[in-house]
Amino acid sequence: MAPTIIHSVLLFDGTSVHHDATVSFDSSTGLIISVSKEKSGFPQGATVIDGNGHTLLPGLIESHMHVHGLHLPEGSDENDILRSPLRSGVTTVCDMHSDLGAVNKWRDRVAEELKQAKAGSTSVSLSDLKTALLGATIAGGWPGPIVLGPNPTDELKAYVSTWPTLTEENAAEFVKKHKAEGADYIKLMQENCCSLALPTDSIPSATLELQTAVVKAAHAESLPVVGHATSLGSTEIVLNAGADGLTHTFIDQAPPQSIIDLYKKTNAFVIPTLVVLSSLTGEFQEDRDRFADIAFKRGVVDQGTRQNMIESLSLKAPEAKMEYAFETIRKLKQEGIDVVAGTDAVAGLKGTGIGPSLWHELEWYVKKCGFSIPEALTSATATPARRFGFGDRGVVAEGKRADLVLVKGNVTEKLQSLWEGEGIVGVWKQGFKASG
């Protein structure tokens, strides 16, 4: 196939800004051919796009979502679970707790779509998928209570009963099985409920010894480990166990210097998930309303998802608040801790929309957490690729995957260009143009 060439474009390559760049890529290999400043001499038959007045970015990476459809409202199109993020410029999503059946269903759909594109359909509609598969759950522990809810159905009870029951003795077996089934990383669950509208320690919580055993087993298999924690105490356990990153920040108290020091000591990263935490606390309703309207008007989500994005979980403990999260991320960022963009979006989870919630998350990094716009963009491109070991993506460079987003305007100076005005005018995954 002839290459696609975007010239005279402002390029954000994942870490740096380059003016008047030319990027050439090929769908037959799915790779970027070259990054240069050439403006002529393009191969005959190439698709040539004048990028003047536009910004070209690596495909965004949503580093915390869930691909299952447990909360999907009746009548919703489940294809939007991976279709809405691609429409939002998110070419890779990182699932953080879904069963093998759900994951394999999406793996098959993504692979079949790519096969059809190579056979001549020439377009794609679904984001790429990375996954932890099911997390390292314990009997009666998180996230069972939130999934089951106050009136669980027999079907939900049966589903939760299939989850792993981790012990120190079976940790290595759990990790080996997950690796064999294609897990890209391992997810810990550490929850004592003190940030939530549930009594503190009302559910079983994993021990430091168990979490350490899981981390040791995962690292022996060269798998990164991330951990759920919404309180300071739970965060300390995950960090002391040796995890590579946290999948939330905590909201139960202001960050003491000791937790900043522990992050620095362990070199762990953090996925803040400010969007879902604000839904949990019920704060910042105006922002939920705004991004829900934007996503709906741009045709990224349907009316049901728009309404879901407006609603909030409102399940916080009395003392929990978002300012603790903002302060923590500000301090961690100032100390050089890697921040990786993710939202914990789930189809049907109140306050979230897979895809557009990442826009919301990035805006808060800039407005609430002291990030420059390029730093925020790096948190959704080069940094997650580096920290999760996705060496083929996250940057625009020769030989990397042709996962690209073209936006009208200068996104590095005005982040809102991602969703305002003409917004995103082109998305490519492995060199194939995303369909509308």
Tab-separated table of C-alpha atoms in Angstrom:
chain	number	residue	atom	x	y	z
A	1	MET	CA	0.000	0.000	0.000
A	2	ALA	CA	1.108	3.593	-0.643
A	3	PRO	CA	2.086	5.551	2.451
A	4	THR	CA	0.207	8.385	4.130
A	5	ILE	CA	2.203	11.587	4.564
A	6	ILE	CA	1.297	14.492	6.829
A	7	HIS	CA	3.511	17.515	6.185
A	8	SER	CA	3.913	21.058	7.528
A	9	VAL	CA	2.409	19.995	10.847
A	10	LEU	CA	3.156	20.929	14.457
A	11	LEU	CA	4.363	17.641	15.943
A	12	PHE	CA	4.162	16.671	19.576
A	13	ASP	CA	6.176	13.448	19.538
A	14	GLY	CA	5.272	12.308	23.059
A	15	THR	CA	7.805	14.458	24.887
A	16	SER	CA	8.822	17.374	22.654
A	17	VAL	CA	7.331	19.875	20.208
A	18	HIS	CA	8.613	20.129	16.617
A	19	HIS	CA	7.513	22.762	14.124
A	20	ASP	CA	6.927	22.205	10.428
A	21	ALA	CA	7.339	18.422	10.630
A	22	THR	CA	6.565	15.708	8.100
A	23	VAL	CA	5.499	12.236	9.213
A	24	SER	CA	5.186	9.322	6.805
A	25	PHE	CA	3.529	6.028	7.733
A	26	ASP	CA	2.300	2.857	6.112
A	27	SER	CA	-0.728	0.707	6.913
A	28	SER	CA	0.830	-2.390	5.331
A	29	THR	CA	3.375	-2.509	8.161
A	30	GLY	CA	1.395	-0.392	10.622
A	31	LEU	CA	4.547	1.600	11.326
A	32	ILE	CA	5.894	5.116	11.012
A	33	ILE	CA	8.345	5.253	8.097
A	34	SER	CA	10.007	8.562	8.827
A	35	VAL	CA	9.860	11.834	10.739
A	36	SER	CA	11.487	14.708	8.876
A	37	LYS	CA	10.959	18.182	7.468
A	38	GLU	CA	10.569	17.110	3.828
A	39	LYS	CA	7.876	18.945	1.856
A	40	SER	CA	8.309	17.462	-1.594
A	41	GLY	CA	9.433	14.380	-3.463
A	42	PHE	CA	6.689	12.223	-1.962
A	43	PRO	CA	6.147	8.757	-3.510
A	44	GLN	CA	3.627	8.484	-6.327
A	45	GLY	CA	0.242	7.336	-5.052
A	46	ALA	CA	0.881	8.505	-1.487
A	47	THR	CA	-1.991	10.060	0.460
A	48	VAL	CA	-0.637	13.530	1.211
A	49	ILE	CA	-2.199	15.677	3.936
A	50	ASP	CA	-1.302	19.329	4.473
A	51	GLY	CA	-0.955	19.617	8.244
A	52	ASN	CA	-0.544	23.394	8.355
A	53	GLY	CA	-2.533	24.769	11.296
A	54	HIS	CA	-2.810	21.323	12.916
A	55	THR	CA	-1.074	19.324	15.648
A	56	LEU	CA	-0.056	15.686	15.217
A	57	LEU	CA	0.150	13.601	18.412
A	58	PRO	CA	0.824	9.984	19.319
A	59	GLY	CA	-2.389	8.065	19.880
A	60	LEU	CA	-3.511	8.683	23.453
A	61	ILE	CA	-3.313	5.881	26.035
A	62	GLU	CA	-6.099	5.518	28.613
A	63	SER	CA	-4.260	3.727	31.409
A	64	HIS	CA	-7.174	2.793	33.646
A	65	MET	CA	-10.522	1.605	32.338
A	66	HIS	CA	-12.560	-1.605	32.320
A	67	VAL	CA	-13.643	-3.397	29.174
A	68	HIS	CA	-16.359	-5.571	30.716
A	69	GLY	CA	-20.016	-4.696	30.218
A	70	LEU	CA	-21.301	-5.456	33.722
A	71	HIS	CA	-22.837	-2.007	34.153
A	72	LEU	CA	-23.830	-1.451	30.535
A	73	PRO	CA	-27.331	0.069	30.429
A	74	GLU	CA	-29.996	-1.926	28.637
A	75	GLY	CA	-30.214	-0.963	24.982
A	76	SER	CA	-26.669	0.412	24.804
A	77	ASP	CA	-24.328	-0.562	21.986
A	78	GLU	CA	-21.473	-2.467	23.606
A	79	ASN	CA	-19.217	-1.663	20.655
A	80	ASP	CA	-18.938	1.840	22.100
A	81	ILE	CA	-16.743	0.377	24.857
A	82	LEU	CA	-13.842	0.466	22.373
A	83	ARG	CA	-15.389	2.694	19.690
A	84	SER	CA	-15.887	5.820	21.812
A	85	PRO	CA	-12.252	5.970	22.941
A	86	LEU	CA	-10.948	5.748	19.359
A	87	ARG	CA	-13.264	8.598	18.385
A	88	SER	CA	-11.664	10.539	21.263
A	89	GLY	CA	-8.119	9.994	19.991
A	90	VAL	CA	-7.432	7.100	22.380
A	91	THR	CA	-5.757	4.357	20.365
A	92	THR	CA	-4.877	2.133	23.361
A	93	VAL	CA	-6.911	1.344	26.472
A	94	CYS	CA	-5.601	-0.458	29.553
A	95	ASP	CA	-8.198	-2.685	31.191
A	96	MET	CA	-7.718	-3.086	34.928
A	97	HIS	CA	-10.074	-5.904	35.956
A	98	SER	CA	-12.113	-7.962	33.500
A	99	ASP	CA	-12.656	-11.679	33.024
A	100	LEU	CA	-10.929	-13.661	30.298
A	101	GLY	CA	-14.159	-14.203	28.364
A	102	ALA	CA	-14.851	-10.488	28.076
A	103	VAL	CA	-11.249	-9.720	27.176
A	104	ASN	CA	-11.044	-12.451	24.541
A	105	LYS	CA	-14.265	-11.240	22.944
A	106	TRP	CA	-12.701	-7.835	22.405
A	107	ARG	CA	-9.337	-9.254	21.394
A	108	ASP	CA	-11.084	-11.232	18.665
A	109	ARG	CA	-13.065	-8.204	17.459
A	110	VAL	CA	-9.984	-6.001	17.326
A	111	ALA	CA	-8.010	-8.678	15.453
A	112	GLU	CA	-10.832	-9.346	12.979
A	113	GLU	CA	-11.279	-5.652	12.283
A	114	LEU	CA	-7.570	-5.254	11.582
A	115	LYS	CA	-7.668	-8.301	9.312
A	116	GLN	CA	-10.569	-6.784	7.370
A	117	ALA	CA	-8.754	-3.450	7.108
A	118	LYS	CA	-5.704	-5.164	5.613
A	119	ALA	CA	-7.981	-7.040	3.241
A	120	GLY	CA	-9.365	-3.820	1.821
A	121	SER	CA	-11.876	-2.201	4.169
A	122	THR	CA	-9.062	0.298	4.996
A	123	SER	CA	-10.606	1.646	8.212
A	124	VAL	CA	-10.853	0.662	11.867
A	125	SER	CA	-13.236	1.643	14.668
A	126	LEU	CA	-11.925	0.013	17.868
A	127	SER	CA	-9.069	0.991	20.189
A	128	ASP	CA	-6.276	-1.473	20.911
A	129	LEU	CA	-6.601	-3.357	24.206
A	130	LYS	CA	-4.129	-4.114	26.985
A	131	THR	CA	-5.291	-5.910	30.119
A	132	ALA	CA	-4.598	-7.168	33.612
A	133	LEU	CA	-7.418	-9.721	33.214
A	134	LEU	CA	-8.961	-10.256	36.668
A	135	GLY	CA	-7.122	-8.605	39.536
A	136	ALA	CA	-5.507	-10.422	42.445
A	137	THR	CA	-8.710	-10.565	44.475
A	138	ILE	CA	-9.195	-12.187	47.883
A	139	ALA	CA	-12.251	-13.858	49.371
A	140	GLY	CA	-14.872	-11.205	50.180
A	141	GLY	CA	-12.528	-8.393	49.207
A	142	TRP	CA	-12.554	-5.494	46.772
A	143	PRO	CA	-14.165	-4.923	44.306
A	144	GLY	CA	-16.812	-7.485	45.210
A	145	PRO	CA	-18.928	-5.163	47.394
A	146	ILE	CA	-19.166	-2.419	44.769
A	147	VAL	CA	-19.905	-4.874	41.944
A	148	LEU	CA	-22.537	-6.767	43.896
A	149	GLY	CA	-24.193	-3.647	45.290
A	150	PRO	CA	-26.924	-3.685	47.936
A	151	ASN	CA	-29.216	-6.116	46.071
A	152	PRO	CA	-27.063	-8.471	44.026
A	153	THR	CA	-28.630	-10.773	41.483
A	154	ASP	CA	-27.873	-14.470	41.427
A	155	GLU	CA	-26.073	-13.867	38.145
A	156	LEU	CA	-23.758	-11.285	39.705
A	157	LYS	CA	-23.108	-13.524	42.709
A	158	ALA	CA	-22.181	-16.368	40.382
A	159	TYR	CA	-19.881	-14.088	38.392
A	160	VAL	CA	-18.010	-12.773	41.432
A	161	SER	CA	-17.643	-16.327	42.722
A	162	THR	CA	-15.434	-17.088	39.697
A	163	TRP	CA	-12.850	-14.470	40.667
A	164	PRO	CA	-9.430	-15.543	41.956
A	165	THR	CA	-8.966	-16.121	45.682
A	166	LEU	CA	-5.362	-15.165	46.292
A	167	THR	CA	-3.146	-16.523	49.061
A	168	GLU	CA	0.599	-16.375	49.533
A	169	GLU	CA	0.743	-20.015	48.516
A	170	ASN	CA	-1.038	-19.640	45.154
A	171	ALA	CA	0.327	-16.214	44.153
A	172	ALA	CA	2.932	-17.627	41.755
A	173	GLU	CA	0.381	-19.948	40.147
A	174	PHE	CA	-2.020	-17.012	39.681
A	175	VAL	CA	0.620	-14.943	37.926
A	176	LYS	CA	1.802	-17.771	35.659
A	177	LYS	CA	-1.788	-18.512	34.623
A	178	HIS	CA	-2.465	-14.848	33.874
A	179	LYS	CA	0.693	-14.551	31.821
A	180	ALA	CA	-0.248	-17.644	29.832
A	181	GLU	CA	-3.663	-16.109	29.150
A	182	GLY	CA	-2.072	-12.922	27.837
A	183	ALA	CA	-2.112	-10.521	30.773
A	184	ASP	CA	0.039	-7.463	30.062
A	185	TYR	CA	0.451	-6.585	33.764
A	186	ILE	CA	-0.898	-7.671	37.146
A	187	LYS	CA	-3.430	-5.721	39.230
A	188	LEU	CA	-3.472	-5.748	43.048
A	189	MET	CA	-6.561	-4.869	45.092
A	190	GLN	CA	-5.972	-3.014	48.380
A	191	GLU	CA	-9.049	-1.415	49.912
A	192	ASN	CA	-9.909	-0.685	53.556
A	193	CYS	CA	-12.980	1.479	52.705
A	194	CYS	CA	-11.904	4.449	54.830
A	195	SER	CA	-12.332	6.790	51.833
A	196	LEU	CA	-15.727	5.316	50.977
A	197	ALA	CA	-19.258	5.424	52.335
A	198	LEU	CA	-18.669	2.021	53.884
A	199	PRO	CA	-17.430	1.298	57.409
A	200	THR	CA	-13.624	1.231	57.593
A	201	ASP	CA	-12.280	-2.333	57.489
A	202	SER	CA	-15.797	-3.643	56.785
A	203	ILE	CA	-14.445	-5.975	54.085
A	204	PRO	CA	-11.375	-8.210	54.102
A	205	SER	CA	-8.179	-6.476	53.014
A	206	ALA	CA	-5.075	-8.117	51.593
A	207	THR	CA	-1.989	-8.312	53.801
A	208	LEU	CA	1.375	-6.812	52.963
A	209	GLU	CA	2.794	-10.341	52.864
A	210	LEU	CA	0.271	-11.424	50.214
A	211	GLN	CA	0.783	-8.371	48.059
A	212	THR	CA	4.544	-8.767	48.289
A	213	ALA	CA	4.241	-12.389	47.171
A	214	VAL	CA	2.165	-11.369	44.132
A	215	VAL	CA	4.615	-8.620	43.177
A	216	LYS	CA	7.592	-10.959	43.528
A	217	ALA	CA	5.895	-13.582	41.359
A	218	ALA	CA	4.912	-11.029	38.710
A	219	HIS	CA	8.370	-9.521	38.509
A	220	ALA	CA	9.828	-13.004	38.137
A	221	GLU	CA	7.655	-13.303	35.027
A	222	SER	CA	8.673	-9.797	33.824
A	223	LEU	CA	5.177	-8.411	34.338
A	224	PRO	CA	4.605	-4.920	35.766
A	225	VAL	CA	2.351	-4.651	38.823
A	226	VAL	CA	-0.132	-1.912	39.654
A	227	GLY	CA	-2.396	-1.645	42.657
A	228	HIS	CA	-5.801	-0.232	43.567
A	229	ALA	CA	-5.792	1.965	46.680
A	230	THR	CA	-7.944	4.984	47.585
A	231	SER	CA	-6.601	5.675	51.074
A	232	LEU	CA	-3.193	6.626	52.403
A	233	GLY	CA	-2.857	3.423	54.421
A	234	SER	CA	-3.695	1.206	51.472
A	235	THR	CA	-1.319	3.168	49.256
A	236	GLU	CA	1.525	2.534	51.712
A	237	ILE	CA	0.878	-1.215	51.590
A	238	VAL	CA	0.926	-1.304	47.781
A	239	LEU	CA	4.128	0.738	47.648
A	240	ASN	CA	5.851	-1.299	50.358
A	241	ALA	CA	4.911	-4.479	48.498
A	242	GLY	CA	7.051	-3.261	45.587
A	243	ALA	CA	4.351	-2.477	43.020
A	244	ASP	CA	5.376	-0.454	39.984
A	245	GLY	CA	2.426	1.905	40.213
A	246	LEU	CA	-0.831	2.919	41.876
A	247	THR	CA	-4.062	2.894	39.884
A	248	HIS	CA	-5.613	5.723	41.961
A	249	THR	CA	-4.455	8.420	44.288
A	250	PHE	CA	-5.886	8.669	47.806
A	251	ILE	CA	-8.616	11.071	48.960
A	252	ASP	CA	-8.911	10.421	52.700
A	253	GLN	CA	-6.270	12.937	53.831
A	254	ALA	CA	-3.640	15.408	52.712
A	255	PRO	CA	-0.351	13.877	51.545
A	256	PRO	CA	2.289	13.660	54.275
A	257	GLN	CA	5.935	13.973	53.246
A	258	SER	CA	6.381	10.309	54.141
A	259	ILE	CA	4.222	9.146	51.217
A	260	ILE	CA	6.058	11.424	48.784
A	261	ASP	CA	9.337	9.969	50.059
A	262	LEU	CA	7.994	6.427	49.674
A	263	TYR	CA	7.015	7.073	46.061
A	264	LYS	CA	10.523	8.406	45.425
A	265	LYS	CA	12.156	5.457	47.174
A	266	THR	CA	10.183	2.877	45.211
A	267	ASN	CA	10.142	4.795	41.887
A	268	ALA	CA	6.462	3.953	41.549
A	269	PHE	CA	4.157	5.858	39.225
A	270	VAL	CA	0.593	6.986	39.873
A	271	ILE	CA	-2.535	6.886	37.733
A	272	PRO	CA	-4.609	9.599	39.474
A	273	THR	CA	-8.107	8.736	38.100
A	274	LEU	CA	-9.341	12.173	39.160
A	275	VAL	CA	-12.483	11.742	37.070
A	276	VAL	CA	-13.812	8.729	38.968
A	277	LEU	CA	-12.668	10.116	42.321
A	278	SER	CA	-14.673	13.282	41.699
A	279	SER	CA	-17.677	11.105	40.889
A	280	LEU	CA	-17.054	9.270	44.167
A	281	THR	CA	-16.964	12.509	46.162
A	282	GLY	CA	-19.766	14.152	44.161
A	283	GLU	CA	-17.724	17.326	43.642
A	284	PHE	CA	-17.314	19.444	40.488
A	285	GLN	CA	-20.677	18.690	38.944
A	286	GLU	CA	-20.241	21.506	36.416
A	287	ASP	CA	-17.254	19.734	34.867
A	288	ARG	CA	-19.165	16.473	34.512
A	289	ASP	CA	-21.997	18.359	32.825
A	290	ARG	CA	-19.622	20.159	30.464
A	291	PHE	CA	-17.704	17.119	29.245
A	292	ALA	CA	-20.873	15.053	28.917
A	293	ASP	CA	-22.358	17.725	26.654
A	294	ILE	CA	-19.143	18.064	24.644
A	295	ALA	CA	-18.860	14.309	24.079
A	296	PHE	CA	-22.511	14.010	23.037
A	297	LYS	CA	-22.476	16.998	20.692
A	298	ARG	CA	-19.324	15.695	19.010
A	299	GLY	CA	-20.967	12.314	18.417
A	300	VAL	CA	-18.466	10.492	20.627
A	301	VAL	CA	-21.107	9.051	22.995
A	302	ASP	CA	-24.827	8.348	22.822
A	303	GLN	CA	-27.540	9.933	24.944
A	304	GLY	CA	-27.413	7.158	27.529
A	305	THR	CA	-23.677	7.604	28.078
A	306	ARG	CA	-24.124	11.385	28.180
A	307	GLN	CA	-26.583	10.983	31.053
A	308	ASN	CA	-24.276	8.510	32.764
A	309	MET	CA	-21.374	10.978	32.558
A	310	ILE	CA	-23.492	13.643	34.261
A	311	GLU	CA	-24.411	11.473	37.234
A	312	SER	CA	-22.119	10.829	40.196
A	313	LEU	CA	-21.419	7.887	42.488
A	314	SER	CA	-21.424	10.058	45.650
A	315	LEU	CA	-20.053	7.252	47.829
A	316	LYS	CA	-17.375	9.049	49.832
A	317	ALA	CA	-16.583	9.003	53.520
A	318	PRO	CA	-17.357	12.373	55.172
A	319	GLU	CA	-13.719	13.499	55.343
A	320	ALA	CA	-12.757	12.503	51.780
A	321	LYS	CA	-12.354	15.305	49.239
A	322	MET	CA	-10.804	16.038	45.878
A	323	GLU	CA	-8.418	18.697	47.129
A	324	TYR	CA	-6.387	15.928	48.784
A	325	ALA	CA	-6.027	14.249	45.378
A	326	PHE	CA	-5.043	17.479	43.635
A	327	GLU	CA	-2.486	18.299	46.334
A	328	THR	CA	-0.981	14.808	46.174
A	329	ILE	CA	-0.567	14.874	42.413
A	330	ARG	CA	0.874	18.399	42.526
A	331	LYS	CA	3.501	17.301	45.044
A	332	LEU	CA	4.325	14.039	43.303
A	333	LYS	CA	4.719	15.827	39.986
A	334	GLN	CA	6.985	18.454	41.579
A	335	GLU	CA	9.168	15.653	42.971
A	336	GLY	CA	9.554	14.024	39.556
A	337	ILE	CA	7.220	11.070	40.146
A	338	ASP	CA	5.746	9.755	36.893
A	339	VAL	CA	2.063	10.551	36.473
A	340	VAL	CA	0.209	8.310	34.032
A	341	ALA	CA	-3.174	9.452	32.732
A	342	GLY	CA	-6.163	7.251	33.474
A	343	THR	CA	-9.757	7.705	34.558
A	344	ASP	CA	-11.251	4.351	35.721
A	345	ALA	CA	-13.985	4.801	33.122
A	346	VAL	CA	-16.419	1.912	32.733
A	347	ALA	CA	-19.455	1.589	30.500
A	348	GLY	CA	-22.348	2.505	32.797
A	349	LEU	CA	-20.212	3.684	35.733
A	350	LYS	CA	-21.630	7.003	36.900
A	351	GLY	CA	-19.518	10.046	36.145
A	352	THR	CA	-17.419	8.393	33.443
A	353	GLY	CA	-17.357	7.907	29.693
A	354	ILE	CA	-14.631	5.784	28.104
A	355	GLY	CA	-12.686	8.140	25.868
A	356	PRO	CA	-13.949	11.660	26.612
A	357	SER	CA	-13.252	11.232	30.327
A	358	LEU	CA	-9.551	11.278	29.412
A	359	TRP	CA	-10.005	14.810	28.029
A	360	HIS	CA	-11.494	15.772	31.394
A	361	GLU	CA	-8.636	14.102	33.267
A	362	LEU	CA	-5.963	15.901	31.255
A	363	GLU	CA	-7.636	19.273	31.720
A	364	TRP	CA	-7.525	18.799	35.477
A	365	TYR	CA	-3.808	17.971	35.386
A	366	VAL	CA	-3.284	21.401	33.846
A	367	LYS	CA	-5.882	23.368	35.824
A	368	LYS	CA	-5.592	21.678	39.230
A	369	CYS	CA	-2.218	19.933	39.415
A	370	GLY	CA	0.359	22.309	37.962
A	371	PHE	CA	1.108	20.544	34.673
A	372	SER	CA	2.090	22.329	31.503
A	373	ILE	CA	0.045	21.187	28.521
A	374	PRO	CA	2.945	19.187	27.006
A	375	GLU	CA	3.474	17.497	30.401
A	376	ALA	CA	-0.190	16.508	30.490
A	377	LEU	CA	0.022	15.127	26.949
A	378	THR	CA	3.141	13.150	27.882
A	379	SER	CA	1.190	11.551	30.742
A	380	ALA	CA	-1.162	10.058	28.141
A	381	THR	CA	1.456	9.061	25.556
A	382	ALA	CA	5.157	8.491	26.205
A	383	THR	CA	5.015	7.972	29.979
A	384	PRO	CA	2.438	5.142	30.075
A	385	ALA	CA	4.177	3.436	27.156
A	386	ARG	CA	7.489	3.563	29.015
A	387	ARG	CA	6.172	2.557	32.436
A	388	PHE	CA	4.015	-0.325	31.182
A	389	GLY	CA	6.688	-1.524	28.763
A	390	PHE	CA	4.691	-0.832	25.597
A	391	GLY	CA	7.825	-0.152	23.584
A	392	ASP	CA	6.066	0.015	20.217
A	393	ARG	CA	3.855	3.054	20.877
A	394	GLY	CA	3.391	6.289	22.786
A	395	VAL	CA	5.843	8.317	20.696
A	396	VAL	CA	6.037	9.499	17.108
A	397	ALA	CA	9.314	8.109	15.784
A	398	GLU	CA	10.571	5.943	12.957
A	399	GLY	CA	9.688	2.291	13.482
A	400	LYS	CA	6.967	2.913	16.075
A	401	ARG	CA	3.320	2.023	15.572
A	402	ALA	CA	1.444	4.454	13.376
A	403	ASP	CA	-1.036	5.322	16.129
A	404	LEU	CA	-1.625	9.003	15.459
A	405	VAL	CA	-4.072	11.813	16.158
A	406	LEU	CA	-4.426	14.942	14.025
A	407	VAL	CA	-6.056	17.952	15.676
A	408	LYS	CA	-7.020	21.346	14.295
A	409	GLY	CA	-5.056	24.033	16.146
A	410	ASN	CA	-2.091	24.031	18.497
A	411	VAL	CA	-2.875	21.504	21.213
A	412	THR	CA	0.430	22.186	22.977
A	413	GLU	CA	-0.754	25.731	23.711
A	414	LYS	CA	-4.492	25.088	24.001
A	415	LEU	CA	-5.377	21.639	25.318
A	416	GLN	CA	-9.062	22.301	24.617
A	417	SER	CA	-8.290	22.073	20.893
A	418	LEU	CA	-8.748	18.329	21.402
A	419	TRP	CA	-12.480	18.857	21.865
A	420	GLU	CA	-13.282	22.452	20.859
A	421	GLY	CA	-13.792	23.841	17.355
A	422	GLU	CA	-13.008	21.285	14.678
A	423	GLY	CA	-11.150	19.260	17.321
A	424	ILE	CA	-9.824	15.873	16.247
A	425	VAL	CA	-9.911	15.654	12.449
A	426	GLY	CA	-8.123	12.336	11.999
A	427	VAL	CA	-7.162	9.235	13.984
A	428	TRP	CA	-5.018	6.389	12.677
A	429	LYS	CA	-4.388	3.035	14.373
A	430	GLN	CA	-1.533	1.019	12.911
A	431	GLY	CA	-1.729	3.298	9.904
A	432	PHE	CA	-5.419	2.688	9.219
A	433	LYS	CA	-7.796	5.641	9.406
A	434	ALA	CA	-10.440	5.408	12.091
A	435	SER	CA	-13.990	5.472	10.820
A	436	GLY	CA	-16.453	8.002	12.212
